[in-house]
Amino acid sequence: MHVGVLALQGAFREHIVTLESLGVHATAIRIPSQLAELNGLVIPGGESTAIARLMVSYGFYEPIRQHHDAGLAVWGTCAGAILIAREILDAVPGQESLGIMDITVRRNAFGRQVDSFEADLDFAHLEDGPFRGVFIRAPWIEELGPDVEPLASHDGRVVAARQGDLMATAFHPELTGDPRVHRFFVEQVVAS
Ligand code: GLN
């Protein structure tokens, strides 16, 4: 089991620490050739426009799409959720997504009301009570394709979803010290 965390910008170290706490071999991914060794890939939160620019510079778009087609499980948190979506609303002009998950996300969606907040979430399939969601200029998932399962909502908005071996979370599970969402992803990787 080897999970990579895209380490171009944003909160990638915290994902690596949380995955390692679960006994998973976790690596910072900085060049596309590293993708070949992986069973799963986490695209972290940060600034999706900055990550997108760096993904173009380093040539990550096609390799991630191809490895995902060949069985690489992918989880996007916050900016990462924006980057895996089929469609981005309120994108900056020219901002491209990987388009691998059949969701439409709206950037900075909660930000119009309040920039950052925390909320207890009822996260499907997780035991031992609510999961504390840390939202930082978070998107929400506005549309879900027929094969997408919503996993958690806040204020009537979907903030976590999965589609086969793809998962999107609008919040930051790597910042809570609670490894349950990471364990859930690793279980998807094993099952896929
Ligand atoms: N608002 C950021 C963006 O559009 C995402 C914020 C985050 O990842 N915490 O990329």
Tab-separated table of C-alpha atoms and ligand atoms in Angstrom:
chain	number	residue	atom	x	y	z
A	1	MET	CA	0.000	0.000	0.000
A	2	HIS	CA	1.622	3.211	-1.190
A	3	VAL	CA	-0.228	6.531	-1.170
A	4	GLY	CA	1.250	9.676	-2.681
A	5	VAL	CA	0.380	13.225	-1.717
A	6	LEU	CA	0.768	15.840	-4.444
A	7	ALA	CA	3.324	18.197	-2.915
A	8	LEU	CA	3.338	21.240	-5.187
A	9	GLN	CA	1.600	23.671	-2.804
A	10	GLY	CA	-0.708	23.553	0.196
A	11	ALA	CA	-1.278	21.259	3.189
A	12	PHE	CA	0.517	18.123	1.962
A	13	ARG	CA	2.737	17.416	5.011
A	14	GLU	CA	-0.251	16.962	7.317
A	15	HIS	CA	-1.695	14.316	4.963
A	16	ILE	CA	1.598	12.421	4.967
A	17	VAL	CA	1.774	12.503	8.779
A	18	THR	CA	-1.819	11.258	9.119
A	19	LEU	CA	-1.336	8.471	6.572
A	20	GLU	CA	1.896	7.374	8.263
A	21	SER	CA	0.061	7.267	11.614
A	22	LEU	CA	-2.134	4.588	9.986
A	23	GLY	CA	0.918	2.580	8.954
A	24	VAL	CA	0.587	3.566	5.295
A	25	HIS	CA	3.676	4.219	3.175
A	26	ALA	CA	3.112	7.852	2.173
A	27	THR	CA	5.292	9.916	-0.173
A	28	ALA	CA	5.419	13.537	-1.310
A	29	ILE	CA	4.846	13.574	-5.080
A	30	ARG	CA	6.742	16.278	-6.959
A	31	ILE	CA	7.186	14.835	-10.460
A	32	PRO	CA	4.793	12.789	-12.612
A	33	SER	CA	7.097	9.755	-12.901
A	34	GLN	CA	6.506	9.081	-9.175
A	35	LEU	CA	2.834	8.298	-9.896
A	36	ALA	CA	3.658	4.884	-11.342
A	37	GLU	CA	4.451	3.384	-7.916
A	38	LEU	CA	1.212	4.490	-6.270
A	39	ASN	CA	-2.052	2.796	-5.293
A	40	GLY	CA	-3.646	6.074	-4.199
A	41	LEU	CA	-3.074	9.807	-4.624
A	42	VAL	CA	-4.187	12.673	-2.372
A	43	ILE	CA	-4.480	16.144	-3.894
A	44	PRO	CA	-4.344	18.453	-0.881
A	45	GLY	CA	-5.985	21.726	0.028
A	46	GLY	CA	-4.225	24.965	-0.676
A	47	GLU	CA	-4.977	27.337	-3.515
A	48	SER	CA	-6.414	25.531	-6.504
A	49	THR	CA	-5.286	28.201	-8.975
A	50	ALA	CA	-1.680	27.932	-7.736
A	51	ILE	CA	-1.737	24.125	-7.690
A	52	ALA	CA	-3.258	24.117	-11.195
A	53	ARG	CA	-0.492	26.393	-12.516
A	54	LEU	CA	2.188	24.154	-11.024
A	55	MET	CA	0.444	21.025	-12.343
A	56	VAL	CA	0.653	22.547	-15.828
A	57	SER	CA	4.361	23.458	-15.382
A	58	TYR	CA	5.288	19.992	-14.143
A	59	GLY	CA	3.059	18.209	-16.662
A	60	PHE	CA	0.765	16.448	-14.194
A	61	TYR	CA	-2.610	16.645	-15.956
A	62	GLU	CA	-2.390	13.801	-18.475
A	63	PRO	CA	-0.353	11.451	-16.225
A	64	ILE	CA	-2.878	11.742	-13.362
A	65	ARG	CA	-5.771	11.127	-15.787
A	66	GLN	CA	-4.001	8.124	-17.305
A	67	HIS	CA	-3.006	6.579	-13.968
A	68	HIS	CA	-6.524	7.087	-12.672
A	69	ASP	CA	-7.877	5.292	-15.764
A	70	ALA	CA	-5.445	2.480	-14.948
A	71	GLY	CA	-6.691	2.136	-11.359
A	72	LEU	CA	-5.104	4.907	-9.272
A	73	ALA	CA	-7.547	5.967	-6.526
A	74	VAL	CA	-7.671	9.745	-6.041
A	75	TRP	CA	-8.880	11.844	-3.106
A	76	GLY	CA	-9.085	15.629	-3.366
A	77	THR	CA	-9.414	17.794	-0.255
A	78	CYS	CA	-10.675	21.365	-0.648
A	79	ALA	CA	-8.533	22.781	-3.494
A	80	GLY	CA	-7.939	19.132	-4.458
A	81	ALA	CA	-11.695	18.553	-4.681
A	82	ILE	CA	-11.888	21.516	-7.057
A	83	LEU	CA	-9.088	20.081	-9.180
A	84	ILE	CA	-10.654	16.634	-9.663
A	85	ALA	CA	-14.146	17.945	-10.493
A	86	ARG	CA	-15.708	17.683	-13.930
A	87	GLU	CA	-16.722	21.342	-13.679
A	88	ILE	CA	-15.607	24.326	-11.558
A	89	LEU	CA	-17.997	27.197	-10.891
A	90	ASP	CA	-16.405	30.577	-10.062
A	91	ALA	CA	-13.107	29.352	-11.512
A	92	VAL	CA	-10.559	31.946	-12.527
A	93	PRO	CA	-10.412	32.342	-16.321
A	94	GLY	CA	-8.523	29.466	-17.876
A	95	GLN	CA	-8.444	27.378	-14.683
A	96	GLU	CA	-8.515	23.767	-15.793
A	97	SER	CA	-9.592	20.785	-13.702
A	98	LEU	CA	-8.662	17.141	-14.159
A	99	GLY	CA	-12.343	16.410	-14.775
A	100	ILE	CA	-12.095	12.846	-13.440
A	101	MET	CA	-14.970	12.998	-10.909
A	102	ASP	CA	-18.553	13.601	-12.023
A	103	ILE	CA	-19.196	16.569	-9.730
A	104	THR	CA	-19.604	20.308	-10.144
A	105	VAL	CA	-17.959	22.318	-7.373
A	106	ARG	CA	-18.279	25.986	-6.564
A	107	ARG	CA	-15.044	27.639	-5.420
A	108	ASN	CA	-15.057	29.711	-2.222
A	109	ALA	CA	-18.758	28.907	-1.924
A	110	PHE	CA	-19.064	29.267	1.845
A	111	GLY	CA	-16.625	32.168	1.717
A	112	ARG	CA	-19.265	34.645	0.737
A	113	GLN	CA	-20.852	34.169	4.149
A	114	VAL	CA	-17.824	33.374	6.294
A	115	ASP	CA	-14.273	32.573	5.258
A	116	SER	CA	-13.393	29.749	7.635
A	117	PHE	CA	-15.339	27.742	10.179
A	118	GLU	CA	-15.594	24.357	11.840
A	119	ALA	CA	-18.645	22.134	12.003
A	120	ASP	CA	-19.505	18.643	13.182
A	121	LEU	CA	-20.412	16.463	10.222
A	122	ASP	CA	-22.386	13.279	10.018
A	123	PHE	CA	-20.018	11.418	7.646
A	124	ALA	CA	-21.485	8.264	6.059
A	125	HIS	CA	-19.779	4.953	6.850
A	126	LEU	CA	-17.706	6.443	9.719
A	127	GLU	CA	-18.256	5.063	13.199
A	128	ASP	CA	-17.696	6.716	16.581
A	129	GLY	CA	-19.716	9.887	16.121
A	130	PRO	CA	-19.471	13.099	14.112
A	131	PHE	CA	-16.366	14.180	12.223
A	132	ARG	CA	-15.073	17.700	12.864
A	133	GLY	CA	-14.920	19.499	9.536
A	134	VAL	CA	-12.391	22.329	9.193
A	135	PHE	CA	-13.503	24.560	6.315
A	136	ILE	CA	-11.064	27.145	4.924
A	137	ARG	CA	-12.412	29.182	1.997
A	138	ALA	CA	-14.086	25.940	1.111
A	139	PRO	CA	-15.961	24.913	-2.010
A	140	TRP	CA	-19.183	22.958	-1.922
A	141	ILE	CA	-20.335	20.230	-4.284
A	142	GLU	CA	-23.214	21.717	-6.209
A	143	GLU	CA	-24.053	18.882	-8.594
A	144	LEU	CA	-23.419	15.152	-8.328
A	145	GLY	CA	-23.573	12.737	-11.245
A	146	PRO	CA	-25.695	9.578	-10.978
A	147	ASP	CA	-22.766	7.431	-9.819
A	148	VAL	CA	-21.675	9.821	-7.065
A	149	GLU	CA	-22.589	9.066	-3.461
A	150	PRO	CA	-22.894	12.037	-1.082
A	151	LEU	CA	-21.028	11.309	2.168
A	152	ALA	CA	-21.545	14.451	4.248
A	153	SER	CA	-23.505	17.705	4.120
A	154	HIS	CA	-23.418	21.026	5.928
A	155	ASP	CA	-26.251	23.584	5.816
A	156	GLY	CA	-27.906	21.544	3.075
A	157	ARG	CA	-24.771	21.574	0.908
A	158	VAL	CA	-22.846	18.424	0.006
A	159	VAL	CA	-19.285	18.706	1.341
A	160	ALA	CA	-18.020	15.144	0.809
A	161	ALA	CA	-18.737	12.549	-1.866
A	162	ARG	CA	-17.301	9.466	-3.503
A	163	GLN	CA	-17.542	7.821	-6.897
A	164	GLY	CA	-15.878	4.438	-7.060
A	165	ASP	CA	-12.223	5.027	-6.202
A	166	LEU	CA	-12.603	8.818	-6.234
A	167	MET	CA	-13.375	10.924	-3.172
A	168	ALA	CA	-13.831	14.664	-2.679
A	169	THR	CA	-13.973	16.489	0.649
A	170	ALA	CA	-14.530	20.254	0.822
A	171	PHE	CA	-12.946	20.422	4.282
A	172	HIS	CA	-9.538	19.466	5.738
A	173	PRO	CA	-9.487	16.092	7.561
A	174	GLU	CA	-5.680	16.300	7.760
A	175	LEU	CA	-5.920	19.260	10.162
A	176	THR	CA	-8.010	17.588	12.867
A	177	GLY	CA	-5.809	14.782	14.194
A	178	ASP	CA	-8.748	12.425	13.570
A	179	PRO	CA	-7.598	9.795	11.028
A	180	ARG	CA	-11.013	8.281	10.233
A	181	VAL	CA	-11.468	9.874	6.783
A	182	HIS	CA	-7.916	8.902	5.840
A	183	ARG	CA	-8.619	5.344	6.980
A	184	PHE	CA	-11.832	5.377	4.924
A	185	PHE	CA	-9.848	6.431	1.824
A	186	VAL	CA	-7.194	3.783	2.420
A	187	GLU	CA	-9.975	1.168	2.646
A	188	GLN	CA	-11.259	2.371	-0.754
A	189	VAL	CA	-7.743	2.039	-2.160
A	190	VAL	CA	-7.484	-1.540	-0.861
A	191	ALA	CA	-10.934	-2.410	-2.245
A	192	SER	CA	-10.326	-0.895	-5.696
B	1	GLN	N1	-10.388	28.593	-1.977
B	1	GLN	C1	-9.323	27.735	-2.361
B	1	GLN	C2	-9.273	27.511	-3.859
B	1	GLN	O1	-10.085	27.930	-4.596
B	1	GLN	C3	-9.376	26.402	-1.670
B	1	GLN	C4	-9.086	26.566	-0.209
B	1	GLN	C5	-8.518	25.354	0.459
B	1	GLN	O2	-8.035	24.420	-0.169
B	1	GLN	N2	-8.552	25.391	1.758
B	1	GLN	O3	-8.380	26.855	-4.286
